[in-house]
């Protein structure tokens, strides 16, 4: 329990990676790295598919990345209707780490371009929930 | 590898809301396939039933459908890879026959998307992605394909109008396909109306939900020759997968699973893109057809736009694609879609495609994608 605090709507409450939420509370967006072979994962994994180890340590997603692609959603699935329009995107960070998520609400679509420098920011949501957004670096 | 042939194909009309139950919907495709084929129910040794379970109220629909079609006590089971379920069914049936386990196997795909309310459907839509790491952001199919559209535009200079031209082609053929849900003629002006769903994709870049069923019956070489005058042979089957999570994707200008599946299918068939006379590709969104041109090798990466601008994918063009209207016009009843694409190609290769017929089509290809490039199935068929 604890993972249900992640995101605008939660679909699952139990995962071995729930420390992700505790780290968000500390203002950190983290992935996992395999202690045995060094493989890095975002989103975090509890098990390494490269060497089968389950010994993981948490690392901060490195500072500044490049926006690869984005879209502004004009319609939304159930539970997200009040948010539209909202922008979703993918950014590339160092060490091969890619991050998918919402873009900061303060960013206007017409000012967003692939290649833009992005960083991650933890955001507090209603009802004691929290998430991260991609925001301009 | 032993030869496996398609001996019968069928499809229901694709409609907004089918006025019957899923068993009755499945029966429509079954009856269409068997009617006039001379094949009898008891000659079918096993059935593979395909749908996307999130739309089914019925648990374990394979048992129900097999009973209604009169296919007890033969083996039956369920195969799922969302939108490419019935192509995965084809792959399964091929293996059952090539292994020698069965001689005649039916693949029946269906989806009654109207089975659940629109509110339930909206809720399920959000769960099509990784529910742990992506769905909490409010994800849906159009948004994912829209990110690929933006990636393609950025890398290759493709435009919204290029995608509009793909919809224009689709509507040309939707008009003449009696089994399509969307049969209205469209103009480019209408298609380009700025009704955005997820930028840069607009209303007309998206296919419609539909209810429908499809049926493909396969047989071993000997049985195919006994039971069918014009069997169509499976020459190549390629399947590949990619990470469900967008963070695991290495490019946003093409679908890796489709590129790999195509290579495997071409290798198995000993054929290449230039050998294909007619193709059915998974155009759930216009951008998906654009990427398919390139992922299948009909055009170099980034040159897909030239194909559609020059009308090369029209019936009269160099490589006709989706001349039955594709998913954009036919509609996309998830579990039935792959079987419907296979049916179109089989009819084309038999010279039985009516107003959609491509003259002298001898080799055809089906490209059927599950999810946003999670599952890629490419299948190649020929008359000999
Ligand atoms: Zn490892």
Coordinates of C-alpha atoms and ligand atoms in Angstrom, one line a residue:
Chain A
X1 CA 0.0 0.0 0.0
X2 CA 1.1 3.6 -0.7
X3 CA 1.4 3.5 -4.4
X4 CA -2.2 4.6 -4.9
X5 CA -1.1 8.1 -4.0
X6 CA 0.8 8.3 -7.3
X7 CA -0.9 10.1 -10.2
X8 CA -4.1 11.9 -10.9
X9 CA -6.1 8.6 -11.0
X10 CA -4.6 5.4 -9.5
X11 CA -5.2 2.0 -11.0
X12 CA -2.9 -0.1 -8.8
X13 CA -2.0 0.3 -5.1
X14 CA 0.6 -2.5 -4.5
X15 CA 4.1 -2.7 -6.0
X16 CA 7.5 -3.4 -4.6
X17 CA 8.5 -0.1 -6.2
X18 CA 6.3 1.9 -3.9
X19 CA 9.3 3.7 -2.4
X20 CA 9.0 5.8 -5.6
X21 CA 6.1 7.7 -3.8
X22 CA 8.2 8.2 -0.6
X23 CA 10.9 9.7 -2.8
X24 CA 8.4 12.0 -4.5
X25 CA 7.5 13.2 -1.0
X26 CA 11.1 14.2 -0.6
X27 CA 11.0 16.1 -3.9
X28 CA 12.9 13.5 -5.9
X29 CA 12.0 11.7 -9.1
X30 CA 14.0 8.5 -9.1
X31 CA 14.6 5.4 -11.1
X32 CA 16.2 2.1 -10.0
X33 CA 19.7 0.8 -10.8
X34 CA 20.7 -2.8 -10.5
X35 CA 23.3 -3.3 -7.8
X36 CA 24.6 -6.4 -9.5
X37 CA 25.1 -5.3 -13.1
X38 CA 24.5 -1.5 -13.0
X39 CA 21.5 -1.5 -15.5
X40 CA 19.4 1.6 -15.0
X41 CA 15.6 1.7 -15.2
X42 CA 13.0 4.4 -15.6
X43 CA 10.2 3.8 -14.7
X44 CA 11.7 2.0 -11.8
X45 CA 11.8 -1.8 -11.8
X46 CA 12.1 -4.1 -8.8
X47 CA 13.8 -6.9 -10.7
X48 CA 16.6 -6.7 -13.2
X49 CA 15.7 -8.4 -16.5
X50 CA 19.4 -8.3 -17.5
X51 CA 20.9 -10.3 -14.7
X52 CA 17.8 -11.4 -12.7
X53 CA 18.9 -9.7 -9.5
X54 CA 16.3 -8.1 -7.2
X55 CA 18.9 -5.9 -5.4
X56 CA 18.2 -2.4 -6.6
X57 CA 19.2 1.1 -5.5
X58 CA 17.4 4.4 -6.3
X59 CA 19.0 7.1 -8.4
X60 CA 17.9 10.7 -9.2
X61 CA 16.9 11.1 -12.8
X62 CA 19.7 13.3 -14.2
X63 CA 19.1 17.1 -14.3
X64 CA 18.2 18.3 -17.8
X65 CA 16.8 16.4 -20.8
X66 CA 15.5 17.0 -24.3
X67 CA 11.8 16.8 -25.2
X68 CA 11.4 14.2 -27.9
X69 CA 7.7 14.4 -28.7
X70 CA 4.4 15.7 -27.2
X71 CA 0.7 16.0 -27.8
X72 CA -2.1 18.1 -26.4
X73 CA -5.0 15.9 -25.4
X74 CA -8.4 17.6 -26.1
X75 CA -10.4 14.6 -24.7
X76 CA -9.6 12.4 -21.8
X77 CA -10.5 9.0 -20.3
X78 CA -12.8 8.8 -17.3
X79 CA -11.5 10.6 -14.2
X80 CA -9.4 13.1 -16.2
X81 CA -12.2 15.1 -17.9
X82 CA -11.6 18.2 -15.7
X83 CA -8.0 18.4 -16.8
X84 CA -8.5 18.9 -20.5
X85 CA -6.7 20.2 -22.4
X86 CA -3.4 18.7 -21.1
X87 CA -0.1 18.0 -22.6
X88 CA 1.7 14.6 -22.5
X89 CA 5.3 14.1 -23.7
X90 CA 8.5 12.1 -23.6
X91 CA 11.9 13.5 -22.7
X92 CA 15.4 11.9 -23.1
X93 CA 17.8 12.3 -20.2
X94 CA 21.4 11.2 -19.7
X95 CA 22.3 7.5 -19.3
X96 CA 19.6 6.4 -21.7
X97 CA 16.8 7.3 -19.3
X98 CA 13.6 8.4 -21.0
X99 CA 10.6 9.8 -19.1
X100 CA 7.0 9.9 -20.1
X101 CA 4.5 12.2 -18.3
X102 CA 2.5 15.3 -18.3
X103 CA 4.1 18.7 -19.1
X104 CA 3.8 21.5 -16.6
X105 CA 0.4 23.2 -16.9
X106 CA 2.1 26.6 -17.2
X107 CA 3.5 25.6 -20.6
X108 CA 1.5 26.7 -23.6
X109 CA 1.3 24.4 -26.6
X110 CA 2.4 27.0 -29.1
X111 CA 5.6 27.5 -27.1
X112 CA 6.6 23.9 -26.9
X113 CA 9.0 22.3 -29.4
X114 CA 10.7 19.0 -29.6
X115 CA 14.4 19.5 -28.5
X116 CA 13.3 21.9 -25.7
X117 CA 15.3 21.5 -22.5
X118 CA 13.3 19.9 -19.8
X119 CA 13.6 19.0 -16.1
X120 CA 11.5 17.0 -13.7
X121 CA 9.5 18.6 -10.9
X122 CA 7.3 16.9 -8.2
X123 CA 3.8 18.3 -8.0
X124 CA 1.2 18.0 -5.2
X125 CA -2.3 17.1 -6.3
X126 CA -5.6 17.2 -4.5
X127 CA -6.5 14.5 -2.0
X128 CA -3.0 13.9 -0.7
X129 CA -1.8 12.6 -4.1
X130 CA 1.4 13.5 -5.9
X131 CA 3.0 13.1 -9.3
X132 CA 5.8 14.6 -11.4
X133 CA 5.7 16.8 -14.5
X134 CA 8.2 17.7 -17.2
X135 CA 8.9 21.4 -17.0
X136 CA 11.1 23.8 -19.0
X137 CA 14.7 23.7 -17.7
Chain B
X1 CA 7.9 -25.9 -43.7
X2 CA 4.6 -27.6 -44.7
X3 CA 2.2 -25.5 -46.8
X4 CA -0.8 -24.0 -45.0
X5 CA -3.7 -22.5 -47.1
X6 CA -6.6 -20.3 -46.4
X7 CA -9.7 -22.1 -47.7
X8 CA -12.5 -19.8 -46.6
X9 CA -13.0 -16.2 -45.4
X10 CA -16.0 -14.3 -44.0
X11 CA -16.9 -11.1 -42.3
X12 CA -20.0 -9.5 -40.8
X13 CA -21.0 -6.0 -41.8
X14 CA -19.1 -3.6 -39.4
X15 CA -21.7 -1.5 -37.7
X16 CA -22.1 1.1 -34.9
X17 CA -24.2 -1.1 -32.6
X18 CA -24.9 -4.7 -33.6
X19 CA -28.6 -5.6 -32.7
X20 CA -27.7 -9.0 -31.2
X21 CA -25.5 -10.8 -28.8
X22 CA -21.8 -11.7 -29.3
X23 CA -22.6 -15.3 -30.3
X24 CA -25.0 -14.1 -33.0
X25 CA -22.4 -11.6 -34.2
X26 CA -19.8 -14.4 -34.4
X27 CA -22.2 -16.5 -36.4
X28 CA -22.5 -13.8 -39.1
X29 CA -18.8 -14.1 -40.1
X30 CA -18.9 -17.9 -39.7
X31 CA -22.0 -18.2 -42.0
X32 CA -20.3 -15.8 -44.5
X33 CA -17.2 -18.0 -44.6
X34 CA -18.9 -21.3 -44.9
X35 CA -21.7 -20.2 -47.2
X36 CA -21.1 -21.6 -50.7
X37 CA -17.6 -23.0 -49.7
X38 CA -18.8 -26.6 -49.4
X39 CA -17.0 -26.8 -46.1
X40 CA -19.0 -28.5 -43.3
X41 CA -18.8 -27.7 -39.6
X42 CA -17.6 -31.2 -38.7
X43 CA -14.6 -30.8 -41.1
X44 CA -13.2 -28.1 -38.8
X45 CA -10.8 -29.8 -36.4
X46 CA -10.3 -26.9 -33.9
X47 CA -11.2 -23.2 -33.4
X48 CA -9.2 -20.2 -32.2
X49 CA -11.4 -17.4 -30.9
X50 CA -10.1 -13.9 -30.7
X51 CA -11.3 -10.7 -29.1
X52 CA -10.1 -8.0 -26.6
X53 CA -11.6 -9.2 -23.3
X54 CA -12.1 -5.7 -21.8
X55 CA -15.1 -5.3 -24.0
X56 CA -16.7 -8.7 -23.3
X57 CA -19.2 -9.1 -20.5
X58 CA -19.0 -12.9 -21.2
X59 CA -16.2 -14.6 -19.4
X60 CA -14.3 -17.1 -21.6
X61 CA -16.1 -16.4 -24.8
X62 CA -14.3 -19.2 -26.8
X63 CA -16.5 -21.9 -25.2
X64 CA -19.7 -19.9 -25.9
X65 CA -18.9 -19.1 -29.5
X66 CA -17.7 -22.7 -30.3
X67 CA -21.0 -24.1 -28.9
X68 CA -23.1 -21.6 -30.9
X69 CA -21.3 -22.4 -34.1
X70 CA -21.7 -26.1 -33.6
X71 CA -18.0 -26.7 -33.0
X72 CA -18.3 -29.0 -29.9
X73 CA -16.5 -31.3 -29.1
X74 CA -13.6 -30.0 -31.1
X75 CA -10.8 -28.1 -29.3
X76 CA -11.3 -24.4 -28.9
X77 CA -9.4 -21.7 -27.0
X78 CA -8.9 -17.9 -26.9
X79 CA -6.0 -15.8 -28.3
X80 CA -5.5 -12.1 -27.5
X81 CA -3.1 -9.4 -28.6
X82 CA -5.7 -6.5 -28.5
X83 CA -6.1 -5.0 -32.0
X84 CA -4.0 -7.7 -33.6
X85 CA -5.7 -10.6 -31.9
X86 CA -7.0 -12.4 -35.0
X87 CA -3.6 -12.1 -36.7
X88 CA -2.1 -13.8 -33.6
X89 CA -4.9 -16.3 -34.1
X90 CA -3.7 -16.9 -37.6
X91 CA -0.2 -17.5 -36.3
X92 CA -1.5 -20.0 -33.8
X93 CA -3.7 -21.8 -36.3
X94 CA -0.8 -22.0 -38.7
X95 CA 1.3 -23.6 -36.0
X96 CA -1.4 -26.1 -35.2
X97 CA -1.6 -27.2 -38.8
X98 CA 2.1 -27.1 -39.7
X99 CA 2.9 -29.2 -36.6
X100 CA 0.5 -31.9 -37.9
X101 CA -1.7 -31.6 -34.8
X102 CA -4.8 -30.6 -36.8
X103 CA -5.8 -30.4 -40.5
X104 CA -8.4 -27.7 -40.6
X105 CA -8.5 -24.8 -38.1
X106 CA -10.8 -21.8 -37.9
X107 CA -9.8 -18.4 -36.6
X108 CA -12.8 -16.4 -35.5
X109 CA -12.4 -12.8 -34.3
X110 CA -15.2 -10.6 -33.0
X111 CA -15.8 -7.5 -31.0
X112 CA -19.0 -6.0 -29.8
X113 CA -17.6 -2.6 -28.6
X114 CA -21.2 -1.5 -27.9
X115 CA -21.5 -4.3 -25.4
X116 CA -20.4 -1.8 -22.7
X117 CA -21.7 1.7 -22.0
X118 CA -19.7 4.7 -23.3
X119 CA -18.8 5.6 -19.7
X120 CA -17.4 2.1 -19.2
X121 CA -15.6 2.3 -22.5
X122 CA -14.0 5.6 -21.4
X123 CA -12.8 4.0 -18.2
X124 CA -11.3 1.1 -20.0
X125 CA -9.6 3.4 -22.5
X126 CA -7.4 4.7 -19.8
X127 CA -6.3 1.2 -18.9
X128 CA -4.9 0.4 -22.4
X129 CA -1.6 1.7 -21.3
X130 CA 0.8 0.6 -18.5
X131 CA -1.6 1.1 -15.5
X132 CA 1.2 1.5 -13.0
X133 CA 3.4 4.1 -14.7
X134 CA 1.4 5.7 -17.6
X135 CA -2.4 5.5 -17.1
X136 CA -2.2 7.7 -14.0
X137 CA -1.4 10.7 -16.4
X138 CA -4.6 10.3 -18.4
X139 CA -3.5 8.4 -21.4
X140 CA -5.5 7.2 -24.4
X141 CA -4.8 5.7 -27.9
X142 CA -5.1 8.9 -29.9
X143 CA -2.6 10.7 -27.6
X144 CA 0.0 7.9 -28.1
X145 CA -0.4 7.9 -31.9
X146 CA -0.3 11.7 -31.8
X147 CA 3.1 11.6 -30.2
X148 CA 4.3 9.4 -33.1
X149 CA 2.7 11.8 -35.5
X150 CA 4.6 14.7 -33.9
X151 CA 7.8 12.6 -34.0
X152 CA 7.3 11.8 -37.7
X153 CA 6.5 15.5 -38.6
X154 CA 9.6 16.7 -36.7
X155 CA 12.0 14.1 -38.2
X156 CA 10.7 14.1 -41.8
X157 CA 8.6 17.2 -42.5
X158 CA 5.4 15.3 -42.9
X159 CA 2.3 17.5 -42.6
X160 CA -1.3 17.3 -41.3
X161 CA -2.4 17.6 -44.9
X162 CA -0.3 14.5 -45.8
X163 CA -2.3 12.6 -43.2
X164 CA -5.5 14.1 -44.5
X165 CA -4.7 12.6 -48.0
X166 CA -4.6 9.2 -46.4
X167 CA -8.1 9.7 -45.0
X168 CA -9.2 11.0 -48.4
X169 CA -8.0 7.8 -50.0
X170 CA -9.7 5.7 -47.3
X171 CA -13.1 7.4 -47.9
X172 CA -12.8 6.8 -51.6
X173 CA -12.9 3.1 -50.9
X174 CA -15.2 3.2 -47.8
X175 CA -17.9 4.4 -50.2
X176 CA -17.8 1.2 -52.2
X177 CA -17.3 -1.3 -49.3
X178 CA -20.8 -2.5 -48.3
X179 CA -19.4 -3.9 -45.1
X180 CA -17.8 -0.6 -43.9
X181 CA -19.3 1.5 -41.1
X182 CA -18.3 4.8 -42.6
X183 CA -19.4 5.1 -46.2
X184 CA -19.7 8.9 -46.6
X185 CA -17.6 10.6 -49.3
X186 CA -15.2 13.1 -47.7
X187 CA -13.5 16.2 -49.1
X188 CA -10.0 17.3 -48.0
X189 CA -11.6 20.5 -46.6
X190 CA -13.9 18.4 -44.4
X191 CA -11.0 16.2 -43.3
X192 CA -8.9 19.2 -42.4
X193 CA -11.5 20.8 -40.1
X194 CA -9.5 21.7 -37.0
X195 CA -11.4 19.4 -34.6
X196 CA -8.4 18.2 -32.6
X197 CA -8.6 15.0 -30.6
X198 CA -4.9 14.9 -29.6
X199 CA -2.7 17.4 -31.5
X200 CA -1.8 17.0 -34.3
X201 CA -4.5 14.4 -34.9
X202 CA -8.0 15.5 -35.7
X203 CA -11.3 13.8 -35.7
X204 CA -10.9 12.5 -39.3
X205 CA -7.4 11.1 -38.5
X206 CA -9.1 8.5 -36.2
X207 CA -11.0 5.4 -36.9
X208 CA -14.4 4.7 -35.4
X209 CA -15.4 2.0 -32.9
X210 CA -17.5 -0.7 -34.5
X211 CA -19.1 -4.0 -33.8
X212 CA -18.1 -6.8 -36.1
X213 CA -16.8 -10.3 -36.7
X214 CA -14.4 -12.1 -39.1
X215 CA -13.7 -15.7 -39.9
X216 CA -10.7 -17.3 -41.6
X217 CA -10.4 -21.1 -42.1
X218 CA -7.0 -22.6 -42.7
X219 CA -6.0 -26.1 -43.8
X220 CA -3.0 -28.3 -44.5
X221 CA -1.9 -28.5 -48.1
X222 CA -3.7 -31.7 -48.8
X223 CA -6.9 -30.7 -47.1
X224 CA -6.8 -27.3 -48.7
X225 CA -6.6 -28.9 -52.2
X226 CA -9.4 -31.3 -51.4
X227 CA -11.8 -28.7 -49.9
X228 CA -11.1 -25.5 -51.9
X229 CA -10.8 -24.7 -55.6
X230 CA -8.6 -21.6 -55.0
X231 CA -6.7 -21.9 -51.8
X232 CA -4.6 -18.9 -50.9
X233 CA -1.2 -19.9 -49.3
X234 CA 0.4 -18.4 -46.3
X235 CA 3.9 -17.6 -47.4
X236 CA 5.3 -15.6 -44.5
X237 CA 4.4 -14.8 -40.9
X238 CA 6.3 -12.3 -38.9
X239 CA 5.6 -11.2 -35.4
X240 CA 7.6 -8.9 -33.0
X241 CA 7.0 -6.9 -29.9
X242 CA 8.1 -3.6 -28.3
X243 CA 7.9 -2.2 -24.7
X244 CA 4.4 -1.2 -23.7
X245 CA 5.9 1.9 -21.9
X246 CA 6.8 4.9 -24.1
X247 CA 9.9 5.4 -22.0
X248 CA 11.1 2.1 -23.5
X249 CA 10.7 3.2 -27.1
X250 CA 13.8 4.2 -29.1
X251 CA 12.0 6.1 -31.9
X252 CA 8.8 8.0 -32.4
X253 CA 8.8 8.1 -36.2
X254 CA 8.1 4.4 -36.9
X255 CA 7.0 1.2 -35.1
X256 CA 9.9 -1.1 -34.3
X257 CA 7.6 -4.1 -33.8
X258 CA 6.3 -3.6 -37.4
X259 CA 9.7 -3.2 -38.9
X260 CA 10.9 -6.4 -37.3
X261 CA 7.7 -8.3 -38.1
X262 CA 8.0 -7.3 -41.7
X263 CA 11.6 -8.4 -42.0
X264 CA 10.7 -11.8 -40.5
X265 CA 7.7 -12.2 -42.8
X266 CA 9.7 -11.2 -45.9
X267 CA 12.6 -13.6 -44.9
X268 CA 10.2 -16.5 -44.4
X269 CA 8.5 -15.8 -47.7
X270 CA 11.7 -15.2 -49.6
X271 CA 10.1 -12.0 -50.9
X272 CA 10.6 -8.3 -50.5
X273 CA 8.4 -5.1 -50.5
X274 CA 8.6 -4.8 -54.3
X275 CA 6.9 -8.2 -54.7
X276 CA 3.7 -7.1 -52.9
X277 CA 0.8 -6.4 -55.2
X278 CA -1.7 -5.3 -52.6
X279 CA -1.6 -4.6 -48.9
X280 CA -3.8 -4.1 -45.9
X281 CA -2.2 -2.0 -43.2
X282 CA -3.4 -1.2 -39.7
X283 CA -4.7 2.4 -40.1
X284 CA -6.3 2.9 -36.7
X285 CA -5.0 6.5 -37.2
X286 CA -3.8 8.1 -40.5
X287 CA -0.3 8.4 -39.0
X288 CA -0.3 4.6 -38.5
X289 CA -0.7 4.1 -42.3
X290 CA 2.0 6.6 -43.0
X291 CA 4.4 4.8 -40.7
X292 CA 3.3 1.4 -42.2
X293 CA 4.4 2.6 -45.7
X294 CA 7.9 3.0 -44.3
X295 CA 8.0 0.2 -41.7
X296 CA 7.0 -2.3 -44.5
X297 CA 9.6 -0.9 -46.9
X298 CA 7.1 0.4 -49.5
X299 CA 8.9 3.7 -49.1
X300 CA 12.2 4.7 -47.5
X301 CA 11.9 6.2 -44.0
X302 CA 10.5 9.7 -44.4
X303 CA 9.3 9.1 -48.0
X304 CA 5.9 7.8 -47.1
X305 CA 4.4 11.2 -47.8
X306 CA 5.5 11.0 -51.4
X307 CA 3.6 7.7 -51.8
X308 CA 0.3 9.3 -50.8
X309 CA 1.0 12.7 -52.5
X310 CA 1.5 10.8 -55.8
X311 CA -1.5 8.5 -55.2
X312 CA 0.8 5.4 -55.4
X313 CA -1.2 3.6 -52.7
X314 CA -4.5 4.0 -54.6
X315 CA -5.9 1.0 -56.5
X316 CA -4.2 2.2 -59.7
X317 CA -0.9 3.0 -58.0
X318 CA 2.4 1.2 -57.6
X319 CA 1.4 -0.4 -54.2
X320 CA -2.3 -0.3 -53.5
X321 CA -2.9 -0.1 -49.7
X322 CA -6.3 -0.4 -47.9
X323 CA -8.4 -0.3 -51.0
X324 CA -11.3 -1.7 -48.9
X325 CA -11.3 1.6 -46.9
X326 CA -9.1 0.3 -44.1
X327 CA -9.9 0.7 -40.4
X328 CA -10.6 4.4 -40.9
X329 CA -13.7 3.6 -43.0
X330 CA -14.5 0.0 -42.2
X331 CA -14.4 0.7 -38.5
X332 CA -12.2 -1.2 -35.9
X333 CA -13.9 -3.9 -34.0
X334 CA -10.7 -4.8 -32.2
X335 CA -10.7 -8.6 -32.2
X336 CA -12.2 -8.9 -35.7
X337 CA -9.9 -6.4 -37.4
X338 CA -7.0 -8.7 -38.4
X339 CA -9.4 -11.4 -39.8
X340 CA -11.1 -8.7 -41.9
X341 CA -7.8 -7.6 -43.3
X342 CA -6.9 -11.2 -44.2
X343 CA -10.3 -11.6 -45.8
X344 CA -9.7 -8.6 -48.0
X345 CA -6.3 -9.9 -49.2
X346 CA -7.7 -13.4 -49.8
X347 CA -10.6 -11.9 -51.9
X348 CA -8.0 -9.8 -53.8
X349 CA -5.8 -12.8 -54.6
X350 CA -8.9 -14.8 -55.7
X351 CA -10.0 -11.9 -58.0
X352 CA -13.2 -11.7 -56.0
X353 CA -12.8 -8.2 -54.5
X354 CA -15.5 -6.6 -56.7
X355 CA -15.2 -2.8 -57.2
X356 CA -12.1 -2.9 -54.9
X357 CA -10.2 -5.4 -57.1
X358 CA -6.6 -4.7 -57.9
X359 CA -5.9 -6.3 -61.3
X360 CA -3.7 -9.4 -61.3
X361 CA -3.0 -9.3 -57.6
X362 CA -0.9 -12.4 -56.9
X363 CA 0.9 -11.6 -53.6
X364 CA -0.7 -9.7 -50.7
X365 CA 0.4 -8.5 -47.3
X366 CA -1.4 -7.9 -44.0
X367 CA 0.0 -5.5 -41.3
X368 CA -1.9 -5.7 -38.1
X369 CA -0.7 -3.9 -34.9
X370 CA -1.8 -4.4 -31.3
X371 CA -1.8 -1.5 -29.0
X372 CA 0.5 1.4 -29.9
X373 CA 3.1 -0.8 -31.4
X374 CA 3.2 -3.4 -28.6
X375 CA 2.4 -6.3 -30.9
X376 CA 3.3 -6.3 -34.6
X377 CA 2.0 -9.0 -37.0
X378 CA 2.9 -9.0 -40.7
X379 CA 1.5 -11.9 -42.9
X380 CA 2.2 -12.6 -46.5
X381 CA -0.1 -14.6 -48.8
X382 CA 0.0 -15.7 -52.4
X383 CA -2.0 -17.7 -54.9
X384 CA 0.8 -20.2 -55.4
Ligands
LIG1 ZN1 21.2 -6.5 -13.2

